[in-house]
């Protein structure tokens, strides 16, 4: 393992608005001292690794999310009541999930459960040109073996996120990445080791470094 999961980040035009929405959807708490500030808003969970940051961005959303969240819910209607809208119902797609959009249009998938857990984020899905290569690379970074679903053409990493339930799922799409992602994860690790593994250095800040994986997906690395 070269790095370990730190937390998850979502970009937002209006962080306060999106923070309230995602806190309710996932089952997190908006940190009171961050709820009304113009900067990032922190959503606290059962551990620090479950934390989600809602970060302000000046980059407009131009394409569908290349990374999106999979969440559990008691019903689609309850997520609609929080401010989401249905993009593709499960009964039309033939899949077991409903594609929805958050109040800023970001896509995510809802899985209806009879008894959804208190913490309802169960997956982060990454669109890829080569999902097996991407899963293998991230598996080396995070120290887990990818599970290949060869018939469906995608690969999964288990145990790489904040808990044993959350998966990272790498799925095939025909299009290449064309815009900065509005969803990414943060890691704790060594920047130079990640570059040696094949990450691309983007820029440095006083507290962390922004890198990109082999398909150009941005992520942040904090020193241990």
GROMACS .gro file of C-alpha atoms in nm:
model
  224
    1UNK     CA    1   0.000   0.000   0.000
    2UNK     CA    2   0.133   0.340  -0.103
    3UNK     CA    3  -0.149   0.553   0.039
    4UNK     CA    4  -0.466   0.529   0.243
    5UNK     CA    5  -0.811   0.682   0.213
    6UNK     CA    6  -0.857   1.018   0.389
    7UNK     CA    7  -1.197   1.158   0.285
    8UNK     CA    8  -1.426   1.242  -0.006
    9UNK     CA    9  -1.472   1.582  -0.176
   10UNK     CA   10  -1.753   1.727  -0.390
   11UNK     CA   11  -1.729   2.057  -0.576
   12UNK     CA   12  -2.030   2.287  -0.556
   13UNK     CA   13  -2.149   2.619  -0.693
   14UNK     CA   14  -2.331   2.672  -0.361
   15UNK     CA   15  -2.154   2.466  -0.089
   16UNK     CA   16  -2.408   2.544   0.183
   17UNK     CA   17  -2.698   2.425  -0.033
   18UNK     CA   18  -2.526   2.108  -0.147
   19UNK     CA   19  -2.395   2.035   0.203
   20UNK     CA   20  -2.747   2.025   0.347
   21UNK     CA   21  -2.865   1.800   0.066
   22UNK     CA   22  -2.583   1.548   0.084
   23UNK     CA   23  -2.580   1.539   0.463
   24UNK     CA   24  -2.944   1.431   0.454
   25UNK     CA   25  -2.895   1.183   0.169
   26UNK     CA   26  -2.587   1.010   0.310
   27UNK     CA   27  -2.666   1.040   0.680
   28UNK     CA   28  -2.399   1.288   0.791
   29UNK     CA   29  -2.392   1.601   1.007
   30UNK     CA   30  -2.310   1.947   0.873
   31UNK     CA   31  -2.044   2.098   1.099
   32UNK     CA   32  -2.214   2.401   1.252
   33UNK     CA   33  -1.920   2.637   1.222
   34UNK     CA   34  -1.896   2.569   0.848
   35UNK     CA   35  -2.261   2.577   0.746
   36UNK     CA   36  -2.287   2.948   0.669
   37UNK     CA   37  -1.936   3.032   0.549
   38UNK     CA   38  -1.852   3.094   0.181
   39UNK     CA   39  -1.570   2.838   0.191
   40UNK     CA   40  -1.568   2.458   0.218
   41UNK     CA   41  -1.832   2.287   0.431
   42UNK     CA   42  -1.747   1.970   0.623
   43UNK     CA   43  -1.993   1.683   0.668
   44UNK     CA   44  -1.898   1.471   0.968
   45UNK     CA   45  -1.961   1.098   0.990
   46UNK     CA   46  -1.892   0.812   1.229
   47UNK     CA   47  -1.514   0.846   1.173
   48UNK     CA   48  -1.284   1.101   1.011
   49UNK     CA   49  -1.255   0.871   0.710
   50UNK     CA   50  -1.631   0.905   0.652
   51UNK     CA   51  -1.600   1.285   0.625
   52UNK     CA   52  -1.722   1.456   0.308
   53UNK     CA   53  -1.604   1.803   0.209
   54UNK     CA   54  -1.825   2.025  -0.005
   55UNK     CA   55  -1.585   2.266  -0.175
   56UNK     CA   56  -1.667   2.587  -0.365
   57UNK     CA   57  -1.575   2.594  -0.733
   58UNK     CA   58  -1.583   2.859  -1.005
   59UNK     CA   59  -1.573   2.596  -1.280
   60UNK     CA   60  -1.920   2.542  -1.428
   61UNK     CA   61  -2.055   2.192  -1.470
   62UNK     CA   62  -2.039   2.110  -1.843
   63UNK     CA   63  -2.052   1.730  -1.862
   64UNK     CA   64  -2.194   1.445  -1.659
   65UNK     CA   65  -2.004   1.339  -1.350
   66UNK     CA   66  -1.714   1.109  -1.432
   67UNK     CA   67  -1.718   1.002  -1.068
   68UNK     CA   68  -2.054   0.963  -0.899
   69UNK     CA   69  -2.194   0.833  -0.571
   70UNK     CA   70  -2.412   0.528  -0.510
   71UNK     CA   71  -2.641   0.567  -0.210
   72UNK     CA   72  -2.909   0.367  -0.029
   73UNK     CA   73  -3.255   0.503   0.047
   74UNK     CA   74  -3.590   0.386   0.172
   75UNK     CA   75  -3.752   0.517  -0.147
   76UNK     CA   76  -3.685   0.736  -0.448
   77UNK     CA   77  -3.959   0.970  -0.329
   78UNK     CA   78  -3.778   1.053  -0.006
   79UNK     CA   79  -3.468   1.157  -0.202
   80UNK     CA   80  -3.683   1.367  -0.435
   81UNK     CA   81  -3.829   1.538  -0.129
   82UNK     CA   82  -3.476   1.646  -0.031
   83UNK     CA   83  -3.431   1.828  -0.362
   84UNK     CA   84  -3.317   1.565  -0.612
   85UNK     CA   85  -3.484   1.483  -0.942
   86UNK     CA   86  -3.516   1.155  -1.129
   87UNK     CA   87  -3.305   1.128  -1.445
   88UNK     CA   88  -3.366   0.761  -1.532
   89UNK     CA   89  -3.604   0.541  -1.332
   90UNK     CA   90  -3.502   0.185  -1.257
   91UNK     CA   91  -3.812   0.051  -1.431
   92UNK     CA   92  -3.701   0.217  -1.755
   93UNK     CA   93  -3.333   0.124  -1.741
   94UNK     CA   94  -3.381  -0.237  -1.631
   95UNK     CA   95  -3.121  -0.193  -1.357
   96UNK     CA   96  -3.182  -0.209  -0.983
   97UNK     CA   97  -3.095   0.156  -0.929
   98UNK     CA   98  -3.249   0.490  -1.021
   99UNK     CA   99  -3.030   0.760  -1.171
  100UNK     CA  100  -3.096   1.095  -1.004
  101UNK     CA  101  -2.948   1.445  -1.006
  102UNK     CA  102  -2.867   1.656  -0.701
  103UNK     CA  103  -2.979   2.022  -0.676
  104UNK     CA  104  -2.686   2.132  -0.896
  105UNK     CA  105  -2.744   1.863  -1.158
  106UNK     CA  106  -2.476   1.617  -1.046
  107UNK     CA  107  -2.570   1.259  -1.121
  108UNK     CA  108  -2.585   0.987  -0.857
  109UNK     CA  109  -2.756   0.650  -0.821
  110UNK     CA  110  -3.013   0.547  -0.560
  111UNK     CA  111  -3.060   0.187  -0.450
  112UNK     CA  112  -3.391   0.134  -0.268
  113UNK     CA  113  -3.353  -0.084   0.043
  114UNK     CA  114  -3.613  -0.213   0.286
  115UNK     CA  115  -3.394  -0.105   0.578
  116UNK     CA  116  -3.130   0.146   0.465
  117UNK     CA  117  -2.840   0.189   0.710
  118UNK     CA  118  -2.768   0.510   0.898
  119UNK     CA  119  -2.463   0.578   0.676
  120UNK     CA  120  -2.601   0.536   0.327
  121UNK     CA  121  -2.306   0.594   0.092
  122UNK     CA  122  -2.208   0.250  -0.038
  123UNK     CA  123  -2.006   0.318  -0.352
  124UNK     CA  124  -1.806   0.562  -0.562
  125UNK     CA  125  -1.825   0.485  -0.933
  126UNK     CA  126  -1.552   0.592  -1.175
  127UNK     CA  127  -1.607   0.611  -1.551
  128UNK     CA  128  -1.304   0.470  -1.736
  129UNK     CA  129  -1.170   0.398  -2.080
  130UNK     CA  130  -0.996   0.091  -1.931
  131UNK     CA  131  -1.165  -0.008  -1.603
  132UNK     CA  132  -0.947  -0.312  -1.536
  133UNK     CA  133  -0.624  -0.113  -1.575
  134UNK     CA  134  -0.763   0.165  -1.358
  135UNK     CA  135  -0.873  -0.079  -1.086
  136UNK     CA  136  -0.533  -0.248  -1.095
  137UNK     CA  137  -0.354   0.086  -1.056
  138UNK     CA  138  -0.570   0.203  -0.770
  139UNK     CA  139  -0.547  -0.139  -0.611
  140UNK     CA  140  -0.167  -0.103  -0.599
  141UNK     CA  141  -0.200   0.245  -0.453
  142UNK     CA  142  -0.449   0.144  -0.183
  143UNK     CA  143  -0.319  -0.207  -0.115
  144UNK     CA  144  -0.624  -0.411  -0.221
  145UNK     CA  145  -0.682  -0.664  -0.496
  146UNK     CA  146  -0.940  -0.572  -0.761
  147UNK     CA  147  -1.240  -0.795  -0.819
  148UNK     CA  148  -1.298  -0.834  -1.194
  149UNK     CA  149  -1.655  -0.868  -1.317
  150UNK     CA  150  -1.548  -0.979  -1.662
  151UNK     CA  151  -1.895  -1.050  -1.800
  152UNK     CA  152  -2.014  -0.700  -1.712
  153UNK     CA  153  -1.685  -0.534  -1.806
  154UNK     CA  154  -1.613  -0.358  -1.477
  155UNK     CA  155  -1.390  -0.401  -1.172
  156UNK     CA  156  -1.435  -0.329  -0.801
  157UNK     CA  157  -1.209  -0.247  -0.509
  158UNK     CA  158  -1.336  -0.352  -0.168
  159UNK     CA  159  -1.197  -0.233   0.165
  160UNK     CA  160  -1.017   0.065   0.013
  161UNK     CA  161  -1.251   0.336   0.141
  162UNK     CA  162  -1.369   0.448   0.483
  163UNK     CA  163  -1.526   0.112   0.573
  164UNK     CA  164  -1.561  -0.244   0.447
  165UNK     CA  165  -1.896  -0.178   0.283
  166UNK     CA  166  -1.804   0.109   0.052
  167UNK     CA  167  -1.670  -0.001  -0.286
  168UNK     CA  168  -1.481   0.178  -0.562
  169UNK     CA  169  -1.630   0.062  -0.892
  170UNK     CA  170  -1.453   0.122  -1.223
  171UNK     CA  171  -1.692   0.103  -1.518
  172UNK     CA  172  -1.638   0.132  -1.895
  173UNK     CA  173  -1.748   0.435  -2.097
  174UNK     CA  174  -1.657   0.526  -2.456
  175UNK     CA  175  -1.572   0.890  -2.393
  176UNK     CA  176  -1.248   1.029  -2.256
  177UNK     CA  177  -1.228   1.275  -1.967
  178UNK     CA  178  -1.269   1.632  -2.094
  179UNK     CA  179  -1.326   1.848  -1.783
  180UNK     CA  180  -1.213   1.866  -1.419
  181UNK     CA  181  -1.402   1.622  -1.199
  182UNK     CA  182  -1.646   1.760  -0.944
  183UNK     CA  183  -1.604   1.450  -0.724
  184UNK     CA  184  -1.271   1.318  -0.597
  185UNK     CA  185  -1.116   1.147  -0.298
  186UNK     CA  186  -0.826   1.255  -0.080
  187UNK     CA  187  -0.544   1.027   0.031
  188UNK     CA  188  -0.274   1.027   0.294
  189UNK     CA  189   0.053   0.917   0.140
  190UNK     CA  190   0.380   1.004  -0.029
  191UNK     CA  191   0.352   1.226  -0.333
  192UNK     CA  192   0.679   1.110  -0.489
  193UNK     CA  193   0.592   0.741  -0.454
  194UNK     CA  194   0.260   0.799  -0.627
  195UNK     CA  195   0.432   0.979  -0.914
  196UNK     CA  196   0.672   0.687  -0.950
  197UNK     CA  197   0.369   0.456  -0.974
  198UNK     CA  198   0.233   0.657  -1.266
  199UNK     CA  199   0.041   0.951  -1.119
  200UNK     CA  200   0.082   1.293  -1.282
  201UNK     CA  201   0.176   1.595  -1.072
  202UNK     CA  202  -0.069   1.883  -1.121
  203UNK     CA  203   0.008   2.144  -0.854
  204UNK     CA  204   0.107   2.196  -0.491
  205UNK     CA  205  -0.066   2.386  -0.212
  206UNK     CA  206   0.071   2.458   0.138
  207UNK     CA  207  -0.110   2.156   0.282
  208UNK     CA  208  -0.150   1.901   0.002
  209UNK     CA  209  -0.057   1.807  -0.354
  210UNK     CA  210  -0.297   1.759  -0.644
  211UNK     CA  211  -0.215   1.459  -0.863
  212UNK     CA  212  -0.400   1.277  -1.141
  213UNK     CA  213  -0.434   0.904  -1.199
  214UNK     CA  214  -0.341   0.739  -1.534
  215UNK     CA  215  -0.672   0.850  -1.692
  216UNK     CA  216  -0.643   1.206  -1.564
  217UNK     CA  217  -0.875   1.190  -1.261
  218UNK     CA  218  -0.765   1.443  -1.001
  219UNK     CA  219  -0.705   1.347  -0.639
  220UNK     CA  220  -0.534   1.514  -0.344
  221UNK     CA  221  -0.249   1.371  -0.136
  222UNK     CA  222  -0.178   1.482   0.219
  223UNK     CA  223   0.152   1.393   0.388
  224UNK     CA  224   0.137   1.135   0.665
   0.00000   0.00000   0.00000
